[in-house]
Tab-separated table of C-alpha atoms in Angstrom:
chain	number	residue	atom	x	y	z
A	1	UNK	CA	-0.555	-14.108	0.430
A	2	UNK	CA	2.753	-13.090	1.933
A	3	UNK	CA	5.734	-13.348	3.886
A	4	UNK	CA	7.003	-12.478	7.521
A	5	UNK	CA	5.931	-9.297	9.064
A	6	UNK	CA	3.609	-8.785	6.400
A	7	UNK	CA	1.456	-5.819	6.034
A	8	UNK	CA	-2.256	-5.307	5.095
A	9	UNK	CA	-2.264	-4.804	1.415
A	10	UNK	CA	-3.728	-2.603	-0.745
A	11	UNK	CA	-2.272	-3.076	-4.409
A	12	UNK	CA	-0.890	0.610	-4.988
A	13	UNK	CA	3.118	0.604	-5.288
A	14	UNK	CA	4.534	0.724	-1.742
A	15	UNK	CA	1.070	1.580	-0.610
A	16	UNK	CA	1.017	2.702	3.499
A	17	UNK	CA	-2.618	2.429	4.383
A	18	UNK	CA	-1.895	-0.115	7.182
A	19	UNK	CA	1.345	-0.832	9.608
A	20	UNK	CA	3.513	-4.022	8.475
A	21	UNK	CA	3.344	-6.839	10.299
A	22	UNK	CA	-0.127	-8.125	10.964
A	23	UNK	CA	-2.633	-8.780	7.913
A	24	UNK	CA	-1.787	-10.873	5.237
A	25	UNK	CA	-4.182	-11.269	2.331
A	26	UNK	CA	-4.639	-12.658	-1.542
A	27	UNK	CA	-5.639	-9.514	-2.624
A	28	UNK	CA	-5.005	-7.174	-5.283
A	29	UNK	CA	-5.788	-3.860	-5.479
A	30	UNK	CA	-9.432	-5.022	-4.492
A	31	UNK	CA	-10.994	-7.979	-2.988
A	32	UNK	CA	-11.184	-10.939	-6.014
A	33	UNK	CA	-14.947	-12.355	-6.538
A	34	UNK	CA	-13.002	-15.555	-8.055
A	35	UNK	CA	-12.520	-18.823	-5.740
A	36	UNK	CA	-10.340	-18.399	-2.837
A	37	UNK	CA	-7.069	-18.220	-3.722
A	38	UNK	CA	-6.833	-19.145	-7.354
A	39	UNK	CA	-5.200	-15.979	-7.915
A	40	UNK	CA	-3.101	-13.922	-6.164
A	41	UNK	CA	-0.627	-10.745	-5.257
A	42	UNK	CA	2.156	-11.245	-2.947
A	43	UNK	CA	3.953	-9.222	-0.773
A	44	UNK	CA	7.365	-10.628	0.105
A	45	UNK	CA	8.459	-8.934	3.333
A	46	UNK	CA	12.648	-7.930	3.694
A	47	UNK	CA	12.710	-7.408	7.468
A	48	UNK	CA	16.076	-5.776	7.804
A	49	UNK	CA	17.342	-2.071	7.647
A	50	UNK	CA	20.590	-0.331	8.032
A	51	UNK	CA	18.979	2.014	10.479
A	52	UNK	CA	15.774	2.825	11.752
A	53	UNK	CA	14.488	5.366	10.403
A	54	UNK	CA	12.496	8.384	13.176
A	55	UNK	CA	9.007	7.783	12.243
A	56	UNK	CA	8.665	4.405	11.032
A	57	UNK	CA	7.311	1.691	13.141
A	58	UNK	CA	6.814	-0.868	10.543
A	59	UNK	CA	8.016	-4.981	11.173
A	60	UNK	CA	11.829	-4.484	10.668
A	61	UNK	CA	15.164	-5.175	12.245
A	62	UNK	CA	18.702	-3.877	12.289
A	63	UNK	CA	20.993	-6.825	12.794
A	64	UNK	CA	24.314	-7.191	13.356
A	65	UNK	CA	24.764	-9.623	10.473
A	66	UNK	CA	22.414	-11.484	7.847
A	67	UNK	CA	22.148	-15.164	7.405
A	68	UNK	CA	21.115	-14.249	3.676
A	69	UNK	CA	21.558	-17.762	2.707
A	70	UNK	CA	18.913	-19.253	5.949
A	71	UNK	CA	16.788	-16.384	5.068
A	72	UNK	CA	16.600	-16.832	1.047
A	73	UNK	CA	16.292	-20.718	2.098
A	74	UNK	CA	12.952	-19.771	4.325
A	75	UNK	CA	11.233	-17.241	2.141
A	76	UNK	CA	11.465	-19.901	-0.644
A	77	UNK	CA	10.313	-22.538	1.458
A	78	UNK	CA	7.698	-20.485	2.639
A	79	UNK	CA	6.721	-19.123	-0.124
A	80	UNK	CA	5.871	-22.883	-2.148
A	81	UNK	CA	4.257	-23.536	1.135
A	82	UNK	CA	1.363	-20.704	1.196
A	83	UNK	CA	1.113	-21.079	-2.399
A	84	UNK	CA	0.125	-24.686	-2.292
A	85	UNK	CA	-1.819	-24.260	1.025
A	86	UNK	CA	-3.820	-21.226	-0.945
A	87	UNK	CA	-4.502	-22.811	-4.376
A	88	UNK	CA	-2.769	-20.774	-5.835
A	89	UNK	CA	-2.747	-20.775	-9.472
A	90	UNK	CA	-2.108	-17.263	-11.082
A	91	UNK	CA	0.303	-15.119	-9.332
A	92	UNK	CA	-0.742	-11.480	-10.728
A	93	UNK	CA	1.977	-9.317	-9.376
A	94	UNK	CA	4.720	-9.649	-6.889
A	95	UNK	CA	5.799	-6.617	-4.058
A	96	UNK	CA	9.050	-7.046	-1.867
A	97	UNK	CA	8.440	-4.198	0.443
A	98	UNK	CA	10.500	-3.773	4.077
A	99	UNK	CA	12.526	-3.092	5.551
A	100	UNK	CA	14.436	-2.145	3.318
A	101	UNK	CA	14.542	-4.834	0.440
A	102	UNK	CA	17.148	-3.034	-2.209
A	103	UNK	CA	19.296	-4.689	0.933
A	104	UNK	CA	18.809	-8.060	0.096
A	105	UNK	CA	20.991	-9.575	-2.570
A	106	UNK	CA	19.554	-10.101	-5.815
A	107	UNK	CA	19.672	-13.626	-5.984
A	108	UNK	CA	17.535	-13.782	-2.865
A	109	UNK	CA	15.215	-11.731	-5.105
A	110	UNK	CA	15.726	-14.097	-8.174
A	111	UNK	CA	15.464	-17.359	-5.966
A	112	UNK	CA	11.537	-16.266	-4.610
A	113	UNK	CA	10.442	-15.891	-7.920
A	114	UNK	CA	11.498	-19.062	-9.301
A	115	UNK	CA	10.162	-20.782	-6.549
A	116	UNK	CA	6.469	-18.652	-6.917
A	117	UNK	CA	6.914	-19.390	-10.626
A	118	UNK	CA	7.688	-23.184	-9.902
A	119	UNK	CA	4.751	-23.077	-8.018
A	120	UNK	CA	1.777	-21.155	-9.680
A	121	UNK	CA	1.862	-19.294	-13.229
A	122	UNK	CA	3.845	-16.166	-12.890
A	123	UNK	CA	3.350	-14.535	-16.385
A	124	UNK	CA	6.240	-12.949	-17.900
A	125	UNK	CA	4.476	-9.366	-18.248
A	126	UNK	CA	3.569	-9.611	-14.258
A	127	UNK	CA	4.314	-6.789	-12.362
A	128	UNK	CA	7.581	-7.083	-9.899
A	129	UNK	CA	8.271	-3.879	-7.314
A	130	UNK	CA	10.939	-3.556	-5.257
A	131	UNK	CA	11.243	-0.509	-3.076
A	132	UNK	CA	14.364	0.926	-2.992
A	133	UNK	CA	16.313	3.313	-0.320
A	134	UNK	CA	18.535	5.826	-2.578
A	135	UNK	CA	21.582	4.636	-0.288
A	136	UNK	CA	21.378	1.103	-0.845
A	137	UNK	CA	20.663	0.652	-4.317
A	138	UNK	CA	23.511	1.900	-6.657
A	139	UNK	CA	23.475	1.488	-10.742
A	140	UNK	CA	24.596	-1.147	-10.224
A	141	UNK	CA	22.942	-3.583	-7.705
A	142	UNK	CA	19.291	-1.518	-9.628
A	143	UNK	CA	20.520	-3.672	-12.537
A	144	UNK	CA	20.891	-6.786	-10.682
A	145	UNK	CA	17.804	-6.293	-9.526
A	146	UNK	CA	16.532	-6.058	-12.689
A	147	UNK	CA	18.902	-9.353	-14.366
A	148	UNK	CA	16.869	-11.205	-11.472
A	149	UNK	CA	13.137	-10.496	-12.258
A	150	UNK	CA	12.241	-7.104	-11.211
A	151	UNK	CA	10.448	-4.819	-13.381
A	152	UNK	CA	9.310	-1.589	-11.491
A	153	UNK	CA	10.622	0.525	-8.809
A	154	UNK	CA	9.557	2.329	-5.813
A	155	UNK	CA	11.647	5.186	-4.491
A	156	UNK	CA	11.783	6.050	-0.795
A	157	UNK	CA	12.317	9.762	-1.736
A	158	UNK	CA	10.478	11.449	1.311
A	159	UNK	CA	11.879	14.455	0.665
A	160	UNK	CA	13.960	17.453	-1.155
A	161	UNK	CA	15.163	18.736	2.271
A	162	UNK	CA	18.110	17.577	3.634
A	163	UNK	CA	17.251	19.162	6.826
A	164	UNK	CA	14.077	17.378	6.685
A	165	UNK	CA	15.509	14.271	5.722
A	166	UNK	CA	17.721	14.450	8.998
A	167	UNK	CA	14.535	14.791	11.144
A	168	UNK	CA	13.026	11.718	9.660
A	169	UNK	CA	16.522	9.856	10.131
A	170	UNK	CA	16.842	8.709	6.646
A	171	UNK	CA	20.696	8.285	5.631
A	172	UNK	CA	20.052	9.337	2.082
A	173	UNK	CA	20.396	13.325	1.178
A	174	UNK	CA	18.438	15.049	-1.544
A	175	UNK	CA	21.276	14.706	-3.727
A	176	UNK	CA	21.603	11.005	-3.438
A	177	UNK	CA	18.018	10.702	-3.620
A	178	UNK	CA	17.817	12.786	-7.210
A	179	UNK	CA	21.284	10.373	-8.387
A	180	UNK	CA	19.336	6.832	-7.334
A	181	UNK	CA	16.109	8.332	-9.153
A	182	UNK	CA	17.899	9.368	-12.654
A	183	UNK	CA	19.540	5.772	-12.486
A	184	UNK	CA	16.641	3.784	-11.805
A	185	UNK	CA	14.260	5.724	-14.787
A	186	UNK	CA	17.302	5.153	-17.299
A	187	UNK	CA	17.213	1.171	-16.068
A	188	UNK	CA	13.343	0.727	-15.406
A	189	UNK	CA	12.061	3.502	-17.783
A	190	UNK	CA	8.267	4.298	-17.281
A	191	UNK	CA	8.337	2.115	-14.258
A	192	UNK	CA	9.488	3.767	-11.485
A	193	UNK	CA	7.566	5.363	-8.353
A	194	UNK	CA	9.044	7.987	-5.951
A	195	UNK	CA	7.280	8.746	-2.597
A	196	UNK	CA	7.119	12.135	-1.194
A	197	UNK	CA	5.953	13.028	2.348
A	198	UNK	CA	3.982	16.142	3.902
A	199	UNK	CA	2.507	17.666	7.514
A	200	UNK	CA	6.129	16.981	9.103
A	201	UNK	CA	6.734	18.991	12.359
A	202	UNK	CA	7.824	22.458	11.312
A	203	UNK	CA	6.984	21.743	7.607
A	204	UNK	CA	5.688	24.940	5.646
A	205	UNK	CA	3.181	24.734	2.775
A	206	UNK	CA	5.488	27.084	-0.025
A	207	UNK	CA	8.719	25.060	0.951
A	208	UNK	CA	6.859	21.702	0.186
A	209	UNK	CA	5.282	23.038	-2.698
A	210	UNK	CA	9.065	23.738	-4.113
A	211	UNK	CA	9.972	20.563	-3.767
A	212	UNK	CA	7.442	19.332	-5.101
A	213	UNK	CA	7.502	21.203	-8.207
A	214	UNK	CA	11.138	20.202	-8.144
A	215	UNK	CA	10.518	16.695	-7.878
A	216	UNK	CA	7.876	16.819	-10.554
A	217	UNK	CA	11.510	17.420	-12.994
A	218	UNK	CA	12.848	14.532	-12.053
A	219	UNK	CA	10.067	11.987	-11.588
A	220	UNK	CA	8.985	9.766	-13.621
A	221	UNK	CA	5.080	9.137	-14.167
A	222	UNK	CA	3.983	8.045	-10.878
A	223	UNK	CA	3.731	9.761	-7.762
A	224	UNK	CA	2.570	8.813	-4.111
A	225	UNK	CA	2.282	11.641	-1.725
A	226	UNK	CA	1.958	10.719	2.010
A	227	UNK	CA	1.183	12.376	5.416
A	228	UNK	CA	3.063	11.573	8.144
A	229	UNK	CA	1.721	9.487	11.119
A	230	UNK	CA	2.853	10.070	14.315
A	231	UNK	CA	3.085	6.364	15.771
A	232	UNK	CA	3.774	5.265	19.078
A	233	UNK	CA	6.908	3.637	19.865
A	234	UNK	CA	9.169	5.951	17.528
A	235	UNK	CA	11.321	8.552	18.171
A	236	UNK	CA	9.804	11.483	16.165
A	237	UNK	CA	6.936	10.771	18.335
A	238	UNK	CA	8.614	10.512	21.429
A	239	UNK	CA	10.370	14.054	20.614
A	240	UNK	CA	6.515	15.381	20.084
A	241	UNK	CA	5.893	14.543	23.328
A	242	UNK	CA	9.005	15.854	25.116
A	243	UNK	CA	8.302	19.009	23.730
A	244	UNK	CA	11.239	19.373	21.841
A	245	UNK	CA	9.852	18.925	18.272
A	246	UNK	CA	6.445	20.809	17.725
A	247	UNK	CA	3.599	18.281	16.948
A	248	UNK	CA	2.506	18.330	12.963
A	249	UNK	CA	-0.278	20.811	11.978
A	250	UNK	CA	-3.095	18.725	10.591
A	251	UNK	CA	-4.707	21.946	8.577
A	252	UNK	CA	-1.519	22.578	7.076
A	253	UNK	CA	-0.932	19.071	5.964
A	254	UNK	CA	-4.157	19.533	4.690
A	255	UNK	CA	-3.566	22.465	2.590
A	256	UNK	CA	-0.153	21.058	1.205
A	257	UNK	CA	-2.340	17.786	0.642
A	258	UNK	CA	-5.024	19.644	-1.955
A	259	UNK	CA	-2.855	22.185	-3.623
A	260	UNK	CA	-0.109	19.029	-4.192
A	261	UNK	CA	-3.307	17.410	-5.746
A	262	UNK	CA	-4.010	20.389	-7.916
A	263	UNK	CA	-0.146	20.928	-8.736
A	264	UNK	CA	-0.534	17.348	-9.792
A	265	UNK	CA	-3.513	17.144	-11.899
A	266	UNK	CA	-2.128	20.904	-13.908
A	267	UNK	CA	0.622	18.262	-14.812
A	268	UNK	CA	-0.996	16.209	-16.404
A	269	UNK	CA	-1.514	13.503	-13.421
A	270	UNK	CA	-4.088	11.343	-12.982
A	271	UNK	CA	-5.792	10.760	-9.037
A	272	UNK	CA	-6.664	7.038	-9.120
A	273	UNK	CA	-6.165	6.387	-5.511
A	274	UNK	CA	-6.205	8.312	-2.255
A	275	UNK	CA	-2.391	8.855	-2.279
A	276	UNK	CA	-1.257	7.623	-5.811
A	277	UNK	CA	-0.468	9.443	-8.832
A	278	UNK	CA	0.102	8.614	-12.592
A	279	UNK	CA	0.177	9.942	-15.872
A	280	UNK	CA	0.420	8.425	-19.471
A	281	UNK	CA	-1.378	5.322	-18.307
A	282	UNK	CA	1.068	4.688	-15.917
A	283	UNK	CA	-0.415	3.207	-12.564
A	284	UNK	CA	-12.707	-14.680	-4.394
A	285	UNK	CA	-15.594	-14.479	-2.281
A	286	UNK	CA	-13.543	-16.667	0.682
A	287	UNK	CA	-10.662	-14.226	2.029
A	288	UNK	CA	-8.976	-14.703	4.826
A	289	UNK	CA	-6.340	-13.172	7.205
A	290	UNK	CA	-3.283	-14.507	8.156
A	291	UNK	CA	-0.934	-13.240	11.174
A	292	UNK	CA	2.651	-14.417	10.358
A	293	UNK	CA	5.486	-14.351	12.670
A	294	UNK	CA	6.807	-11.053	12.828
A	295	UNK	CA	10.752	-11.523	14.301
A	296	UNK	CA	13.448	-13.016	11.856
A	297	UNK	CA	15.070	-15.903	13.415
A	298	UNK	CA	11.354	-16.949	15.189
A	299	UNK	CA	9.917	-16.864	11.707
A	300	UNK	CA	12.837	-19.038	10.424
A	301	UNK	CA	12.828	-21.490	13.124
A	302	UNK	CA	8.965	-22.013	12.251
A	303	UNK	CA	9.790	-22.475	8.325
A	304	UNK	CA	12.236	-24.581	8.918
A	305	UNK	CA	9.575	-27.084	10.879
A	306	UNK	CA	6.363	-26.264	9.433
A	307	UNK	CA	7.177	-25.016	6.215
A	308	UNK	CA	5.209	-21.311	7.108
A	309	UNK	CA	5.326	-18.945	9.824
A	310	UNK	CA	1.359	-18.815	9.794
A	311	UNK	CA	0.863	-18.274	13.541
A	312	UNK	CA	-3.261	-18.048	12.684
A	313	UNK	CA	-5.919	-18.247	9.903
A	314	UNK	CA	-9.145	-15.849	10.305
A	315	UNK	CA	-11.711	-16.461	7.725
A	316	UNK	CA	-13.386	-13.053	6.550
A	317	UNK	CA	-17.139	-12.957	7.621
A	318	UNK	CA	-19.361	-11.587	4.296
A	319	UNK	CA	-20.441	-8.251	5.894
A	320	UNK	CA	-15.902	-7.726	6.597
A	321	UNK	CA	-15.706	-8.539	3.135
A	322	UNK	CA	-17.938	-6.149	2.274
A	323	UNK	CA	-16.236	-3.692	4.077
A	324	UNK	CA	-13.320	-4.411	2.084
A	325	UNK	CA	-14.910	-3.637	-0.912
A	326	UNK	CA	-16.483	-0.358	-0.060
A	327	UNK	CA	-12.922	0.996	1.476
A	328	UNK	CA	-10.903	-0.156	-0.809
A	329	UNK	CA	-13.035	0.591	-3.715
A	330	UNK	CA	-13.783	4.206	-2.770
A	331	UNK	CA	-9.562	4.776	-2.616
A	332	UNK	CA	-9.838	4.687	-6.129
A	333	UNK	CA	-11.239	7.278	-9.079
A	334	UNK	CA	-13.434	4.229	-10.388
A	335	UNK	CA	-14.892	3.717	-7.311
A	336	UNK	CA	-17.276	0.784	-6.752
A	337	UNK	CA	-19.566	-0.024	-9.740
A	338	UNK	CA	-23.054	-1.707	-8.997
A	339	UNK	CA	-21.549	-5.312	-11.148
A	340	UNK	CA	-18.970	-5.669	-8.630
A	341	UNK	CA	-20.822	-5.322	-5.472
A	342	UNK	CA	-23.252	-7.670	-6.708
A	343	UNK	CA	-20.170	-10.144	-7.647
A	344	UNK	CA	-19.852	-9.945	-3.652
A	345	UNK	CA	-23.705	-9.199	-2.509
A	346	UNK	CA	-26.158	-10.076	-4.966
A	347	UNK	CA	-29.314	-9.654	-2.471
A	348	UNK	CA	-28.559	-5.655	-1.062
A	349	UNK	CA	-27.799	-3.428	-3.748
A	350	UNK	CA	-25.673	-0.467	-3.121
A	351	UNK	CA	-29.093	1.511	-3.508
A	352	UNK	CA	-30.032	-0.513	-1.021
A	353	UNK	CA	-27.586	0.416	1.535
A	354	UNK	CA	-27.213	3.823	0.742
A	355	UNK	CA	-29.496	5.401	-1.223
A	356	UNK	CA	-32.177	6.492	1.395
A	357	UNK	CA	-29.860	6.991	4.300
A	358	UNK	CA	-29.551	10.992	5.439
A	359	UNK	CA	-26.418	11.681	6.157
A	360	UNK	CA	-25.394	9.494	2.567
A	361	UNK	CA	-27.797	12.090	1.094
A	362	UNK	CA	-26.254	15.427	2.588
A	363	UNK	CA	-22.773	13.630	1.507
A	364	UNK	CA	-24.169	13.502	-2.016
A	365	UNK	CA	-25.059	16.962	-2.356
A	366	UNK	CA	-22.120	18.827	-0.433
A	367	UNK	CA	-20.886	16.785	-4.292
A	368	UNK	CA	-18.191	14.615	-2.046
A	369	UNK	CA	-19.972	11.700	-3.067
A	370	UNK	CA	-21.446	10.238	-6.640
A	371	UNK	CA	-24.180	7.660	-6.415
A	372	UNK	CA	-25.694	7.041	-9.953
A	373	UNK	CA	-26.201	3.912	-12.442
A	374	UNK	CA	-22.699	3.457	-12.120
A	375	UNK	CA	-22.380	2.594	-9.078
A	376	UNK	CA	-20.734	4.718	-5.800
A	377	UNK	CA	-17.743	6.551	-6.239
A	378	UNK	CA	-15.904	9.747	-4.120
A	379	UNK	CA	-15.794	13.266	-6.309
A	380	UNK	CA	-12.201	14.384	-6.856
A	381	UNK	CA	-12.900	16.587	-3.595
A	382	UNK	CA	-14.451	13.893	-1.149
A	383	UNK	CA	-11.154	11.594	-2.465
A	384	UNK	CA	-9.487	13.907	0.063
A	385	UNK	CA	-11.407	13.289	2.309
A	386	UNK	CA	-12.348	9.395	2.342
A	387	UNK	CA	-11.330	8.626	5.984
A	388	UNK	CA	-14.116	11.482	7.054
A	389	UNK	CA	-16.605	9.778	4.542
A	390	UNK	CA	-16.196	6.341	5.809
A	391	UNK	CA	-17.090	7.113	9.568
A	392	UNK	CA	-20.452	7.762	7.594
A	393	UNK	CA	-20.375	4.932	5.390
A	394	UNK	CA	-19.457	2.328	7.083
A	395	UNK	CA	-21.798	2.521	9.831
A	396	UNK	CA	-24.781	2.374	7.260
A	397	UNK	CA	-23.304	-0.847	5.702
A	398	UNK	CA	-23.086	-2.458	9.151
A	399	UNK	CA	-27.080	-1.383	9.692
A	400	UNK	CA	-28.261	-2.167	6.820
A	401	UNK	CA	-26.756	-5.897	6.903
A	402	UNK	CA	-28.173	-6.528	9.713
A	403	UNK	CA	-31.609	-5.189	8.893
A	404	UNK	CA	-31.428	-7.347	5.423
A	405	UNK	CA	-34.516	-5.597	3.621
A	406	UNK	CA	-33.438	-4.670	-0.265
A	407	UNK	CA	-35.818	-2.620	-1.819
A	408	UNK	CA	-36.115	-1.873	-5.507
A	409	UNK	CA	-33.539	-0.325	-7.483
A	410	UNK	CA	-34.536	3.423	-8.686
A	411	UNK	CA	-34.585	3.768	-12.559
A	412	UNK	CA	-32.197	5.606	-14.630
């Protein structure tokens, strides 16, 4: 369930694992065994930015001028719309990502969640994020935000480095970005998120390291650290290209990857999904895809007649459903236990699929994988390396679902 230019979700504060603007699910942070759409987390998408920032290629614009008002009218409409079309009953959480959303006016912010809570049962303890860009979100307008429903923050940090911060063409400096995070943990204590980025062009492991030992001061008690992606189509790629900016080392980014994850976990942070960090406790079978209309006014225009900007519906197949549940389960520490695959595939166990296969075997003892009466989960060390296991894994689901011959679960 969400809005224009949505993005694939996966339920992780201001989670990245898939470009804006083309999936649109009702999903939390895994797929839901429950009938479709009786509950459900939305993303609400806030298209616009003040500037675009080098690397980001994400569904956003940067207009001359809002029509907040047509816009707040259209996200509400829409928003009542999916809802109802869903069956929605039980809105779980609620995500305005961007764009830059800590742009939009609070009452825009206050408006969708009356309407989702006219709609389907929002409870009052449900979780509502809005990321926030350290230049657009003052004291202030952070407490607005909160007067109007919100109840957790994510940070776009990025980085200590104002130099760095240049290259990636945010407008924020270190300093601001420090001033925005004090404010928002004295506002939104224990709820508020910072991101911090690694492997940029240039970017040395000891530097990072600093800041983010430095960060780890200020923070509060989650963390997400992310690697940049070189996309197509933006200008830190374009200056990769040219020559003029040298192209990210993937080993080092590698390196600043694990020891961040061990700088982490000596504080006292917990892993619980590929790029997500918290301490203190902080942190149906029908799905279906939706591709929304990704440009503002187009997306309005189509509200305004049909009530949704739904330009198509894909239903999910069983064996892309499964899918689903082995990547996004394996992102987190729990992994995926044998009671929730069968919620999803009652006939082929994950023994099944995976227990006689080779290369599943040589993953289990190189100890990057954990296959046991619990069910199948990634060691701390093959966390780091998921997208590696899953060329593996996901090939073996696909054969065995086609060959459809369970066997007998092992004992113990």
């Amino acid at each position: 369930m969400a809005f224009p230019g949505a993005r694939a979700r996966v339920w992780a504060a201001a989670a990245r694992a898939a470009q804006r603007g083309h999936r649109v699910e009702n999903a939390g942070e895994s797929p839901s065994p429950e009938p479709a759409g009786r509950r459900a987390a939305l993303y609400v998408h806030w298209p616009y930015c003040e500037k675009r920032c080098s690397y980001c290629n994400f569904n956003k614009y940067i207009p001359r001028r809002v029509e907040e008002a047509a816009m707040q009218k259209c996200l509400v409409t829409e928003a009542q719309t999916l809802l109802r079309l869903s069956g929605v009953q039980w809105v779980e959480s609620v995500f305005f990502g961007g764009g830059t959303p800590s742009l939009a006016s609070p009452h825009t912010v206050a408006a969708v969640l009356e309407a989702v809570a006219q709609t389907a049962h929002l409870p009052a303890d449900s979780e509502v994020t809005l990321e926030a860009n350290p230049t657009s979100a003052p004291g202030s307008r952070l407490a607005e935000f909160g007067a109007a429903g919100v109840n957790r923050l994510s940070i776009g940090l990025q980085s200590l480095d104002d130099t760095e911060l240049r290259l990636l063409g945010r407008t924020h400096s270190a300093c601001d970005a420090l001033r925005t995070l004090a404010e928002a943990r004295r506002l939104f204590p224990g709820r508020v998120s910072v991101d911090l980025m690694l492997g940029l062009p240039a970017q040395k492991v000891g530097p990072w390291l600093g800041q983010l030992q430095e960060l780890l001061h200020h923070c509060d008690d989650h963390l997400s650290l992310y690697q940049l992606s070189l996309e197509r189509g933006t200008a830190l790629f374009a200056q990769v290209q040219r020559g003029t900016l040298p192209a990210p080392d993937p080993e080092l980014a590698a390196e600043m990857y694990q020891r961040g994850r061990a700088v982490l976990r000596e504080a006292g942070f917990h892993q619980y999904e590929v790029s997500n960090f918290a301490r203190n406790g902080a942190g149906g079978h029908t799905r279906e895809a939706r591709i929304q209309t990704l440009e503002p006014d187009n997306w309005m225009k189509e509200v305004m007649l049909f009530g949704h900007g739904t330009r198509k519906r894909v239903p999910l197949g069983r064996l892309e459903l499964l899918e689903e549940v082995l990547a996004l389960g394996l992102r987190t520490d729990v992994g995926i236990t044998h009671q929730h695959w069968q919620q999803f595939e009652p006939q082929l166990t994950l023994w099944d699929v995976f227990g006689a296969n080779k290369e599943v075997q040589e993953l289990l003892e190189r100890g990057l994988l954990q296959l046991d009466h619990r069910g199948l989960r990634c060691s701390w060390e093959g966390l780091a390396v998921l997208d590696s296991l899953l060329l593996t894994l996901l090939p073996q689901l696909q054969e065995a679902w086609q060959q459809r011959t369970p066997s007998p679960v092992p004992g113990g």
